[in-house]
Amino acid sequence: MWYAIISEDVEDSLEKRKSVRPKHIERLQALADEGKLLTAGPHPAVDSEDPGDAGFTGSLIIAEFESLAKAQAWADMDPYINAGVYKQVTVKPYKKVY
């Protein structure tokens, strides 16, 4: 089943994001390589594809896992959590219609 991993950043998270982004992307690439990643990306803090110093307010990942518990466990290991980027992460089932 698909699961949405919805993350909310702490204030001024940009430098923290940059410090562990390669590790974060590596985990996403592994999901993509397995054919389990539907989409992933950050929410810009301003109405722009490149928010510059404004940074981001969070992220959305939609990926396939065997269960909600496994999706939560995967989300809990995100490098952004250990680096203090995210202040909240919500994982919930997602039904792809289109």
PDB file of C-alpha atoms in Angstrom:
ATOM      1  CA  MET A   1       0.000   0.000   0.000  1.00  0.00           C
ATOM      2  CA  TRP A   2       1.037   3.601  -0.515  1.00  0.00           C
ATOM      3  CA  TYR A   3       1.798   5.834   2.471  1.00  0.00           C
ATOM      4  CA  ALA A   4       2.155   9.605   2.706  1.00  0.00           C
ATOM      5  CA  ILE A   5       4.985  10.827   4.900  1.00  0.00           C
ATOM      6  CA  ILE A   6       4.251  14.460   5.684  1.00  0.00           C
ATOM      7  CA  SER A   7       7.011  16.330   7.479  1.00  0.00           C
ATOM      8  CA  GLU A   8       7.072  19.803   8.982  1.00  0.00           C
ATOM      9  CA  ASP A   9      10.384  21.636   9.407  1.00  0.00           C
ATOM     10  CA  VAL A  10      11.615  23.581  12.390  1.00  0.00           C
ATOM     11  CA  GLU A  11      12.209  27.302  11.817  1.00  0.00           C
ATOM     12  CA  ASP A  12      15.350  28.160   9.834  1.00  0.00           C
ATOM     13  CA  SER A  13      16.001  24.547   8.820  1.00  0.00           C
ATOM     14  CA  LEU A  14      17.896  25.251   5.588  1.00  0.00           C
ATOM     15  CA  GLU A  15      21.447  24.770   6.898  1.00  0.00           C
ATOM     16  CA  LYS A  16      20.430  21.617   8.754  1.00  0.00           C
ATOM     17  CA  ARG A  17      18.809  20.306   5.554  1.00  0.00           C
ATOM     18  CA  LYS A  18      21.931  20.994   3.532  1.00  0.00           C
ATOM     19  CA  SER A  19      24.140  19.187   6.039  1.00  0.00           C
ATOM     20  CA  VAL A  20      22.431  15.794   5.570  1.00  0.00           C
ATOM     21  CA  ARG A  21      20.666  16.133   2.224  1.00  0.00           C
ATOM     22  CA  PRO A  22      22.920  13.586   0.438  1.00  0.00           C
ATOM     23  CA  LYS A  23      21.989  10.901   3.004  1.00  0.00           C
ATOM     24  CA  HIS A  24      18.296  11.828   2.744  1.00  0.00           C
ATOM     25  CA  ILE A  25      18.414  11.618  -1.072  1.00  0.00           C
ATOM     26  CA  GLU A  26      20.279   8.296  -0.924  1.00  0.00           C
ATOM     27  CA  ARG A  27      17.398   6.719   1.006  1.00  0.00           C
ATOM     28  CA  LEU A  28      14.855   8.092  -1.454  1.00  0.00           C
ATOM     29  CA  GLN A  29      16.913   6.781  -4.365  1.00  0.00           C
ATOM     30  CA  ALA A  30      16.892   3.314  -2.806  1.00  0.00           C
ATOM     31  CA  LEU A  31      13.072   3.401  -2.709  1.00  0.00           C
ATOM     32  CA  ALA A  32      12.989   4.616  -6.308  1.00  0.00           C
ATOM     33  CA  ASP A  33      15.370   1.842  -7.388  1.00  0.00           C
ATOM     34  CA  GLU A  34      12.964  -0.678  -5.833  1.00  0.00           C
ATOM     35  CA  GLY A  35      10.032   0.894  -7.706  1.00  0.00           C
ATOM     36  CA  LYS A  36       8.431   1.953  -4.412  1.00  0.00           C
ATOM     37  CA  LEU A  37       8.619   5.753  -4.667  1.00  0.00           C
ATOM     38  CA  LEU A  38       5.662   7.599  -6.176  1.00  0.00           C
ATOM     39  CA  THR A  39       6.878  11.122  -5.450  1.00  0.00           C
ATOM     40  CA  ALA A  40       9.016  13.084  -3.015  1.00  0.00           C
ATOM     41  CA  GLY A  41       9.924  16.700  -2.520  1.00  0.00           C
ATOM     42  CA  PRO A  42      10.067  19.677  -0.199  1.00  0.00           C
ATOM     43  CA  HIS A  43       7.548  22.470   0.353  1.00  0.00           C
ATOM     44  CA  PRO A  44       9.243  25.795  -0.517  1.00  0.00           C
ATOM     45  CA  ALA A  45       8.737  28.518   2.093  1.00  0.00           C
ATOM     46  CA  VAL A  46       7.852  30.984  -0.668  1.00  0.00           C
ATOM     47  CA  ASP A  47       5.993  30.661  -3.966  1.00  0.00           C
ATOM     48  CA  SER A  48       9.033  29.694  -6.005  1.00  0.00           C
ATOM     49  CA  GLU A  49      10.687  26.496  -7.283  1.00  0.00           C
ATOM     50  CA  ASP A  50      13.959  27.850  -5.872  1.00  0.00           C
ATOM     51  CA  PRO A  51      13.194  29.560  -2.560  1.00  0.00           C
ATOM     52  CA  GLY A  52      16.833  30.495  -1.963  1.00  0.00           C
ATOM     53  CA  ASP A  53      17.534  31.553   1.610  1.00  0.00           C
ATOM     54  CA  ALA A  54      13.818  31.303   2.491  1.00  0.00           C
ATOM     55  CA  GLY A  55      14.284  27.539   2.519  1.00  0.00           C
ATOM     56  CA  PHE A  56      11.542  25.013   3.038  1.00  0.00           C
ATOM     57  CA  THR A  57       8.706  24.375   5.472  1.00  0.00           C
ATOM     58  CA  GLY A  58       8.541  20.605   5.179  1.00  0.00           C
ATOM     59  CA  SER A  59       8.451  17.658   2.825  1.00  0.00           C
ATOM     60  CA  LEU A  60       6.120  15.115   1.276  1.00  0.00           C
ATOM     61  CA  ILE A  61       7.075  11.549   0.389  1.00  0.00           C
ATOM     62  CA  ILE A  62       4.603   9.054  -1.036  1.00  0.00           C
ATOM     63  CA  ALA A  63       6.027   5.552  -1.111  1.00  0.00           C
ATOM     64  CA  GLU A  64       4.943   1.937  -0.990  1.00  0.00           C
ATOM     65  CA  PHE A  65       5.512  -0.138   2.148  1.00  0.00           C
ATOM     66  CA  GLU A  66       4.186  -3.454   3.453  1.00  0.00           C
ATOM     67  CA  SER A  67       2.395  -1.801   6.377  1.00  0.00           C
ATOM     68  CA  LEU A  68       1.851   1.446   8.243  1.00  0.00           C
ATOM     69  CA  ALA A  69       4.282   0.244  10.903  1.00  0.00           C
ATOM     70  CA  LYS A  70       7.017  -0.290   8.295  1.00  0.00           C
ATOM     71  CA  ALA A  71       6.343   3.099   6.718  1.00  0.00           C
ATOM     72  CA  GLN A  72       6.586   4.725  10.159  1.00  0.00           C
ATOM     73  CA  ALA A  73       9.798   2.864  10.956  1.00  0.00           C
ATOM     74  CA  TRP A  74      11.326   4.005   7.650  1.00  0.00           C
ATOM     75  CA  ALA A  75      10.256   7.604   8.294  1.00  0.00           C
ATOM     76  CA  ASP A  76      11.665   7.504  11.828  1.00  0.00           C
ATOM     77  CA  MET A  77      15.131   6.745  10.423  1.00  0.00           C
ATOM     78  CA  ASP A  78      15.249   9.768   8.102  1.00  0.00           C
ATOM     79  CA  PRO A  79      18.545  11.681   8.452  1.00  0.00           C
ATOM     80  CA  TYR A  80      16.541  14.921   8.638  1.00  0.00           C
ATOM     81  CA  ILE A  81      15.092  13.756  11.974  1.00  0.00           C
ATOM     82  CA  ASN A  82      18.509  13.118  13.508  1.00  0.00           C
ATOM     83  CA  ALA A  83      19.764  16.471  12.192  1.00  0.00           C
ATOM     84  CA  GLY A  84      16.840  18.345  13.772  1.00  0.00           C
ATOM     85  CA  VAL A  85      15.257  19.430  10.472  1.00  0.00           C
ATOM     86  CA  TYR A  86      11.800  18.050  11.196  1.00  0.00           C
ATOM     87  CA  LYS A  87       9.703  19.061  14.179  1.00  0.00           C
ATOM     88  CA  GLN A  88       6.833  16.756  13.225  1.00  0.00           C
ATOM     89  CA  VAL A  89       6.352  13.776  10.914  1.00  0.00           C
ATOM     90  CA  THR A  90       2.967  12.251  10.133  1.00  0.00           C
ATOM     91  CA  VAL A  91       2.628   8.934   8.309  1.00  0.00           C
ATOM     92  CA  LYS A  92      -0.726   7.834   6.971  1.00  0.00           C
ATOM     93  CA  PRO A  93      -2.148   5.524   4.320  1.00  0.00           C
ATOM     94  CA  TYR A  94      -2.579   7.027   0.872  1.00  0.00           C
ATOM     95  CA  LYS A  95      -4.913   5.820  -1.864  1.00  0.00           C
ATOM     96  CA  LYS A  96      -3.672   6.637  -5.345  1.00  0.00           C
ATOM     97  CA  VAL A  97      -6.662   7.342  -7.582  1.00  0.00           C
ATOM     98  CA  TYR A  98      -5.079   9.253 -10.485  1.00  0.00           C
TER      99      TYR A  98
END
